[in-house]
Short mmCIF file of C-alpha atoms and ligand atoms in Angstrom, two decimals:
data_model
loop_
_atom_site.label_atom_id
_atom_site.label_comp_id
_atom_site.label_asym_id
_atom_site.label_seq_id
_atom_site.Cartn_x
_atom_site.Cartn_y
_atom_site.Cartn_z
CA MET A 1 -22.16 -41.69 5.33
CA GLU A 2 -21.80 -40.29 8.78
CA LYS A 3 -24.77 -38.24 9.89
CA LEU A 4 -24.79 -34.93 11.67
CA ARG A 5 -26.02 -36.01 15.14
CA ASP A 6 -25.52 -34.20 18.46
CA ASN A 7 -25.37 -35.59 22.13
CA PHE A 8 -28.97 -35.29 22.49
CA GLY A 9 -29.93 -37.52 19.62
CA ARG A 10 -30.94 -34.67 17.41
CA THR A 11 -29.86 -34.97 13.81
CA PHE A 12 -29.41 -32.02 11.32
CA PRO A 13 -30.58 -32.51 7.81
CA TYR A 14 -31.16 -28.80 7.38
CA ILE A 15 -28.55 -26.08 6.99
CA ARG A 16 -29.21 -22.21 6.90
CA LEU A 17 -26.51 -20.82 4.76
CA SER A 18 -25.96 -17.05 4.85
CA ILE A 19 -24.18 -15.79 1.81
CA THR A 20 -23.99 -12.01 2.80
CA ASP A 21 -24.52 -9.80 5.79
CA VAL A 22 -25.54 -6.86 3.37
CA CYS A 23 -29.07 -5.71 3.18
CA ASN A 24 -30.84 -2.85 1.51
CA PHE A 25 -33.76 -2.65 4.02
CA LYS A 26 -33.75 -1.24 7.56
CA CYS A 27 -36.10 -3.49 9.50
CA GLY A 28 -36.47 -1.84 12.89
CA TYR A 29 -35.83 -5.23 14.83
CA CYS A 30 -32.83 -6.19 12.65
CA LEU A 31 -30.83 -3.17 11.01
CA PRO A 32 -32.71 -0.09 11.88
CA ASN A 33 -29.74 2.07 10.47
CA GLY A 34 -29.14 0.00 7.57
CA TYR A 35 -26.18 -2.25 6.88
CA PHE A 36 -22.65 -0.74 7.39
CA LYS A 37 -19.56 -2.62 6.41
CA PRO A 38 -17.25 -2.87 9.47
CA SER A 39 -13.75 -1.69 8.59
CA ASN A 40 -11.28 -4.49 7.84
CA ALA A 41 -13.96 -7.21 7.79
CA PRO A 42 -13.14 -10.23 5.63
CA GLY A 43 -15.28 -10.70 2.57
CA PHE A 44 -18.15 -13.19 2.27
CA LEU A 45 -17.36 -16.72 1.22
CA ASN A 46 -16.63 -16.76 -2.54
CA ILE A 47 -18.16 -19.21 -4.87
CA ASP A 48 -15.38 -21.80 -4.74
CA GLU A 49 -15.47 -21.85 -0.84
CA ILE A 50 -19.18 -22.23 -1.02
CA ASN A 51 -18.72 -25.16 -3.31
CA ASN A 52 -16.30 -26.98 -1.04
CA LEU A 53 -18.59 -26.11 1.92
CA VAL A 54 -21.85 -27.56 0.37
CA GLU A 55 -19.78 -30.70 -0.99
CA ALA A 56 -18.91 -31.40 2.56
CA LEU A 57 -22.56 -30.78 3.86
CA SER A 58 -23.95 -33.11 1.15
CA CYS A 59 -21.43 -35.90 2.47
CA LEU A 60 -22.91 -35.29 5.96
CA GLY A 61 -26.46 -36.19 5.00
CA VAL A 62 -27.65 -32.63 4.61
CA SER A 63 -30.89 -32.74 2.54
CA LYS A 64 -32.12 -29.15 2.76
CA ILE A 65 -30.24 -25.90 2.30
CA ARG A 66 -31.81 -22.51 2.91
CA ILE A 67 -29.96 -19.66 1.36
CA THR A 68 -30.22 -16.60 3.36
CA GLY A 69 -28.54 -13.39 4.42
CA GLY A 70 -28.77 -10.21 4.99
CA GLU A 71 -30.61 -10.06 1.75
CA PRO A 72 -29.05 -12.91 -0.44
CA THR A 73 -30.32 -11.66 -3.84
CA VAL A 74 -28.10 -8.51 -3.51
CA ARG A 75 -25.23 -10.88 -4.49
CA LYS A 76 -24.33 -10.58 -8.13
CA ASP A 77 -23.50 -14.34 -8.29
CA PHE A 78 -26.69 -15.48 -6.31
CA PHE A 79 -27.91 -17.74 -9.15
CA ASP A 80 -24.28 -19.29 -9.66
CA ILE A 81 -24.47 -20.04 -5.91
CA ILE A 82 -27.89 -21.66 -6.33
CA LYS A 83 -26.68 -23.71 -9.33
CA ILE A 84 -23.82 -25.20 -7.15
CA VAL A 85 -26.10 -26.00 -4.48
CA LYS A 86 -28.68 -27.62 -6.58
CA ASN A 87 -26.00 -29.86 -8.12
CA LYS A 88 -25.05 -31.59 -5.01
CA LYS A 89 -25.93 -35.14 -4.66
CA ASN A 90 -28.15 -35.33 -1.48
CA ILE A 91 -29.39 -31.96 -1.29
CA HIS A 92 -32.85 -32.26 -2.71
CA ASN A 93 -34.49 -29.10 -1.18
CA VAL A 94 -32.90 -25.68 -2.01
CA VAL A 95 -34.87 -22.65 -0.63
CA ILE A 96 -34.24 -19.09 -0.03
CA THR A 97 -35.38 -16.47 2.30
CA THR A 98 -35.63 -12.96 0.89
CA ASN A 99 -37.23 -9.54 1.55
CA GLY A 100 -38.69 -9.86 -1.97
CA TYR A 101 -37.45 -6.48 -3.28
CA LYS A 102 -36.52 -7.77 -6.72
CA LEU A 103 -38.74 -10.90 -6.98
CA ASN A 104 -40.56 -9.35 -9.97
CA LYS A 105 -37.25 -9.24 -11.75
CA ILE A 106 -35.81 -12.69 -10.75
CA ALA A 107 -38.96 -14.79 -10.96
CA ASP A 108 -37.82 -16.41 -14.21
CA GLN A 109 -34.40 -17.32 -12.85
CA ILE A 110 -36.16 -18.67 -9.59
CA VAL A 111 -38.23 -21.04 -11.73
CA ASP A 112 -35.59 -21.85 -14.34
CA ASN A 113 -33.03 -22.86 -11.51
CA LYS A 114 -35.74 -25.03 -9.84
CA ILE A 115 -35.38 -23.37 -6.51
CA ASN A 116 -37.63 -25.51 -4.34
CA GLY A 117 -39.25 -22.73 -2.15
CA VAL A 118 -39.13 -19.08 -1.49
CA ASN A 119 -39.79 -17.53 2.00
CA ILE A 120 -40.53 -13.78 1.66
CA SER A 121 -40.79 -11.40 4.74
CA ILE A 122 -43.56 -9.12 4.65
CA ASP A 123 -44.43 -7.64 8.07
CA SER A 124 -47.67 -6.09 7.14
CA LEU A 125 -50.18 -5.84 4.32
CA ASN A 126 -50.70 -2.20 5.13
CA ALA A 127 -48.27 -0.09 2.83
CA GLU A 128 -47.63 2.52 5.48
CA THR A 129 -46.94 0.16 8.28
CA PHE A 130 -44.70 -1.88 6.04
CA ARG A 131 -42.76 1.26 5.24
CA LYS A 132 -42.40 2.22 8.87
CA VAL A 133 -41.01 -1.23 9.76
CA THR A 134 -38.73 -1.72 6.97
CA GLY A 135 -37.68 1.94 5.96
CA HIS A 136 -38.97 1.20 2.32
CA ASP A 137 -42.14 1.82 0.44
CA ARG A 138 -42.08 -1.19 -1.43
CA LEU A 139 -44.98 -3.42 -0.32
CA ASN A 140 -46.65 -3.18 -3.66
CA GLN A 141 -43.50 -4.14 -5.69
CA ILE A 142 -43.21 -7.18 -3.34
CA LEU A 143 -46.66 -8.33 -3.69
CA GLU A 144 -46.50 -7.86 -7.50
CA GLY A 145 -43.35 -10.09 -7.33
CA ILE A 146 -45.40 -12.93 -5.67
CA ASP A 147 -48.02 -12.54 -8.53
CA VAL A 148 -45.34 -12.87 -11.12
CA LEU A 149 -43.88 -15.96 -9.44
CA GLN A 150 -47.34 -17.49 -9.28
CA LYS A 151 -48.18 -16.87 -12.72
CA LYS A 152 -45.15 -18.76 -13.75
CA GLY A 153 -46.73 -21.67 -11.83
CA PHE A 154 -44.33 -21.45 -8.71
CA LYS A 155 -46.10 -23.12 -5.89
CA ASN A 156 -43.80 -23.27 -2.74
CA ILE A 157 -44.24 -19.73 -1.48
CA LYS A 158 -44.37 -19.02 2.27
CA VAL A 159 -44.73 -15.39 3.77
CA ASN A 160 -43.28 -14.57 7.20
CA ALA A 161 -43.93 -11.60 9.41
CA VAL A 162 -42.43 -10.68 12.66
CA LEU A 163 -45.20 -10.23 15.18
CA LEU A 164 -44.87 -6.65 16.59
CA LYS A 165 -46.93 -5.29 19.48
CA GLY A 166 -49.28 -2.46 18.40
CA ILE A 167 -48.07 -2.79 14.73
CA ASN A 168 -49.43 -5.88 13.20
CA ASP A 169 -50.84 -7.94 16.18
CA ASN A 170 -54.55 -7.12 16.26
CA GLU A 171 -57.50 -9.01 14.92
CA ARG A 172 -57.84 -6.80 11.85
CA ASP A 173 -54.30 -7.65 10.67
CA PHE A 174 -54.94 -11.51 11.35
CA ASP A 175 -58.17 -11.23 9.36
CA GLN A 176 -56.29 -9.66 6.46
CA TRP A 177 -53.75 -12.28 6.57
CA SER A 178 -56.59 -14.75 6.62
CA GLU A 179 -58.10 -13.38 3.49
CA PHE A 180 -54.72 -13.21 1.71
CA ILE A 181 -53.60 -16.80 2.30
CA ASN A 182 -56.91 -18.20 1.18
CA LYS A 183 -57.02 -16.02 -2.02
CA LYS A 184 -53.32 -16.61 -2.87
CA LYS A 185 -52.98 -20.22 -1.62
CA ILE A 186 -50.09 -19.32 0.17
CA ASP A 187 -48.81 -20.09 3.65
CA PHE A 188 -48.08 -17.51 6.17
CA ARG A 189 -46.33 -17.64 9.56
CA TYR A 190 -45.87 -15.18 12.38
CA ILE A 191 -42.32 -15.20 14.01
CA GLU A 192 -42.16 -14.03 17.60
CA LEU A 193 -39.80 -11.17 18.04
CA MET A 194 -36.57 -12.32 19.28
CA GLN A 195 -34.20 -10.28 21.38
CA THR A 196 -30.63 -9.92 19.82
CA GLY A 197 -27.44 -8.13 21.12
CA ASP A 198 -28.37 -4.87 19.39
CA ASN A 199 -32.32 -4.63 19.68
CA LEU A 200 -32.97 -4.65 23.53
CA ASN A 201 -35.04 -1.46 23.42
CA TYR A 202 -36.99 -2.34 20.43
CA PHE A 203 -37.51 -5.79 21.95
CA LYS A 204 -38.87 -4.32 25.05
CA LYS A 205 -41.39 -1.93 23.22
CA TYR A 206 -42.57 -4.51 20.61
CA HIS A 207 -42.29 -7.90 21.75
CA VAL A 208 -45.63 -9.67 22.15
CA PRO A 209 -46.09 -13.41 22.92
CA SER A 210 -47.17 -15.44 19.82
CA SER A 211 -49.97 -16.75 22.06
CA VAL A 212 -52.11 -13.71 20.76
CA PHE A 213 -52.17 -15.15 17.31
CA LYS A 214 -52.67 -18.79 18.58
CA ASP A 215 -55.65 -17.61 20.54
CA TYR A 216 -57.02 -16.11 17.23
CA LEU A 217 -56.43 -19.55 15.50
CA ASN A 218 -58.20 -21.34 18.17
CA ARG A 219 -61.18 -19.00 18.21
CA ASN A 220 -61.44 -19.32 14.39
CA LYS A 221 -61.10 -23.11 14.64
CA TRP A 222 -57.75 -23.60 12.87
CA ASN A 223 -56.37 -27.16 13.66
CA SER A 224 -52.59 -27.72 14.21
CA ILE A 225 -50.79 -30.44 12.19
CA ASP A 226 -47.65 -32.63 12.74
CA ARG A 227 -44.25 -31.41 11.22
CA VAL A 228 -41.98 -33.46 9.00
CA SER A 229 -38.21 -34.19 9.74
CA ASP A 230 -36.44 -31.37 7.75
CA ALA A 231 -39.15 -28.95 8.19
CA GLY A 232 -38.55 -25.46 9.73
CA PRO A 233 -39.58 -24.53 13.38
CA SER A 234 -43.01 -23.53 12.64
CA ILE A 235 -46.21 -25.10 14.30
CA ASN A 236 -48.77 -25.30 11.27
CA TYR A 237 -52.48 -24.85 11.23
CA VAL A 238 -55.11 -25.67 8.68
CA SER A 239 -58.63 -24.80 8.24
CA PRO A 240 -61.25 -26.35 6.04
CA ASN A 241 -62.25 -23.00 4.94
CA SER A 242 -58.84 -21.76 3.74
CA ASN A 243 -56.60 -22.58 0.85
CA GLY A 244 -53.52 -21.51 2.84
CA LYS A 245 -51.89 -22.68 6.27
CA PHE A 246 -50.93 -20.39 9.01
CA GLY A 247 -47.86 -20.90 11.21
CA ILE A 248 -46.31 -19.85 14.41
CA ILE A 249 -42.61 -19.81 15.06
CA ALA A 250 -42.17 -19.17 18.83
CA PRO A 251 -38.56 -19.51 19.78
CA TYR A 252 -39.37 -18.87 23.45
CA SER A 253 -41.68 -21.73 23.86
CA ARG A 254 -40.56 -24.53 26.19
CA ASP A 255 -40.14 -27.34 23.72
CA PHE A 256 -38.65 -25.18 20.84
CA CYS A 257 -35.16 -26.60 21.10
CA LYS A 258 -36.29 -30.19 21.20
CA SER A 259 -37.05 -30.43 17.54
CA CYS A 260 -34.05 -28.40 16.64
CA ASN A 261 -32.97 -29.91 13.28
CA ARG A 262 -30.78 -27.04 11.66
CA LEU A 263 -27.34 -25.59 12.03
CA ARG A 264 -26.26 -22.09 10.64
CA ILE A 265 -23.35 -21.07 8.56
CA THR A 266 -22.41 -17.39 8.44
CA ALA A 267 -21.58 -15.62 5.21
CA LYS A 268 -17.86 -15.55 6.46
CA GLY A 269 -17.91 -19.23 7.02
CA GLU A 270 -18.45 -19.74 10.64
CA LEU A 271 -20.46 -22.68 11.81
CA ARG A 272 -22.92 -21.56 14.37
CA LEU A 273 -24.57 -24.47 16.44
CA CYS A 274 -27.46 -22.26 17.75
CA LEU A 275 -28.86 -19.00 16.60
CA PHE A 276 -28.27 -17.74 20.09
CA GLY A 277 -25.18 -19.73 21.18
CA ASN A 278 -21.81 -18.34 22.09
CA THR A 279 -20.03 -21.13 20.28
CA GLY A 280 -18.93 -21.10 16.58
CA VAL A 281 -15.93 -22.48 14.81
CA ASN A 282 -14.47 -20.74 11.57
CA LEU A 283 -14.62 -23.39 8.57
CA ARG A 284 -13.05 -21.17 6.30
CA PRO A 285 -9.54 -22.18 6.55
CA LEU A 286 -10.66 -25.52 5.41
CA LEU A 287 -12.73 -24.21 2.45
CA LYS A 288 -9.73 -23.22 0.35
CA ASN A 289 -9.13 -26.47 -1.40
CA SER A 290 -11.30 -29.50 -2.22
CA SER A 291 -8.52 -31.58 -0.85
CA GLN A 292 -9.16 -30.42 2.59
CA LYS A 293 -12.69 -32.22 2.69
CA LYS A 294 -11.78 -34.96 5.25
CA GLU A 295 -10.48 -32.35 7.63
CA LEU A 296 -13.40 -30.19 7.27
CA LEU A 297 -15.85 -33.07 7.64
CA ASN A 298 -14.04 -34.02 10.85
CA LEU A 299 -14.16 -30.42 12.16
CA ILE A 300 -17.97 -30.08 11.54
CA LEU A 301 -18.57 -33.65 13.27
CA THR A 302 -16.45 -32.71 16.36
CA GLN A 303 -18.23 -29.35 16.72
CA LEU A 304 -21.50 -31.04 17.00
CA ARG A 305 -20.62 -32.42 20.47
CA PHE A 306 -20.57 -28.87 21.68
CA LYS A 307 -24.27 -28.09 20.77
CA LYS A 308 -26.14 -27.38 23.80
CA GLU A 309 -29.60 -28.78 24.56
CA SER A 310 -31.28 -25.47 24.58
CA HIS A 311 -30.76 -21.63 24.10
CA TYR A 312 -30.88 -19.25 26.99
CA LEU A 313 -32.96 -16.50 25.47
CA GLU A 314 -35.87 -16.50 28.07
CA ILE A 315 -33.11 -15.15 30.52
CA GLY A 316 -32.04 -12.62 28.00
CA ASP A 317 -28.89 -14.43 26.89
CA THR A 318 -28.85 -13.61 23.12
CA GLY A 319 -25.39 -15.32 22.76
CA ALA A 320 -22.98 -13.70 19.92
CA THR A 321 -25.80 -12.54 17.65
CA PRO A 322 -25.97 -8.57 17.47
CA HIS A 323 -28.83 -9.07 14.78
CA LEU A 324 -29.98 -11.68 12.56
CA ALA A 325 -28.68 -10.06 9.42
CA SER A 326 -25.30 -11.25 10.78
CA ILE A 327 -26.36 -15.00 10.92
CA GLY A 328 -29.11 -15.32 8.46
CA GLY A 329 -32.07 -15.63 10.85
N1 SAM U 401 -33.45 -10.48 4.20
C1 SAM U 401 -33.88 -11.69 4.32
C2 SAM U 401 -35.54 -11.47 4.82
O1 SAM U 401 -35.81 -10.43 5.57
O2 SAM U 401 -36.47 -12.40 4.78
C3 SAM U 401 -33.28 -12.95 4.94
C4 SAM U 401 -32.54 -12.55 6.29
S1 SAM U 401 -33.60 -12.07 7.58
C5 SAM U 401 -32.45 -11.90 8.86
C6 SAM U 401 -34.45 -13.66 7.85
C7 SAM U 401 -35.70 -13.72 8.75
O3 SAM U 401 -35.48 -13.15 10.02
C8 SAM U 401 -36.69 -12.67 8.20
O4 SAM U 401 -38.00 -13.36 8.30
C9 SAM U 401 -36.89 -11.61 9.36
O5 SAM U 401 -38.10 -11.07 9.40
C10 SAM U 401 -36.30 -12.25 10.49
N2 SAM U 401 -35.95 -11.54 11.59
C11 SAM U 401 -35.03 -10.75 11.66
N3 SAM U 401 -34.71 -10.27 12.93
C12 SAM U 401 -35.49 -10.81 13.57
C13 SAM U 401 -35.84 -10.77 15.18
N4 SAM U 401 -35.05 -10.01 15.97
N5 SAM U 401 -36.84 -11.48 15.66
C14 SAM U 401 -37.60 -12.41 14.81
N6 SAM U 401 -37.26 -12.51 13.40
C15 SAM U 401 -36.29 -11.74 13.08
FE1 SF4 U 402 -32.58 -7.06 5.87
FE2 SF4 U 402 -33.92 -9.24 6.41
FE3 SF4 U 402 -32.82 -7.82 8.35
FE4 SF4 U 402 -34.89 -6.86 7.25
S1 SF4 U 402 -34.79 -8.73 8.40
S2 SF4 U 402 -33.11 -5.70 7.73
S3 SF4 U 402 -34.71 -7.27 5.14
S4 SF4 U 402 -31.71 -8.91 6.65
#
């Protein structure tokens, strides 16, 4: 089996697969005006195309697939897609990222379909702040969803928040999360706000370096731990006084790209080598039929040669990404 490997010796056991650009939330940094369907836009990959795609990825040594969006759970065939991905030979780890709005309704299916992990985005534990950031007064509904999932014995839950200046970046917020993760035995990560094509003004107003949270962790004696090979980009911290872990995802940090182990595929079937790259190739013409598998494998392998060593975010080059709902974050 030929493995996905780039010119810099990095391997790619991890794919983030977006299945829709549609989202029902209006997060200020992502889709502040909600999702609008561009006219004449092609539809999202259908279930047969996803099957052919995932079959090829399995042949390329991919072991982990994260299903994301937009909001992936808005798709009616969401669990049919999960079943297909779960059924592929080498893919041992099928996880999802969701805004959690219907977790309470789908908790049973998450457990029954043996999804390996759920990341839920919650920017604040303060209901009013949550509403201001997302445009939706649904914090309690989402927290209830977490409780339902935990009551069913589901273990691998992580909560992510985007770190936002003056919104969720003070000691009180950090203490609140600390209490939450200890009580719920859940891991929590702050993601540093990223600049995208559409959010420059928001970025200028709300970006704060993740070092403010790192300083808090150091002050409170949290210790960083090593990452495993198909893990996400988070640097994780543990404390003997907590049942949960903290993490920081800092895309602007110097060494962030060195440990890159993932590729992205958009909901319309474009392979993106970097969240912030300008290069992408449309795989869709080769997803129509399972007989195209060899060509598809070749195309993906050839594309990897074009993966750059690093993004250029720090000089404001956001690449082809207008907002992260268009690529799955
Ligand atoms: N709708 C789902 C959700 O919100 O979890 C999945 C898609 S969303 C694009 C994936 C992740 O990207 C979320 O955790 C979200 O907070 C994060 N995100 C979106 N835009 C971002 C930005 N500009 N900077 C940092 N993180 C961002
Ligand atoms: Fe939707 Fe997720 Fe973007 Fe928020 S971050 S608008 S929930 S896609």
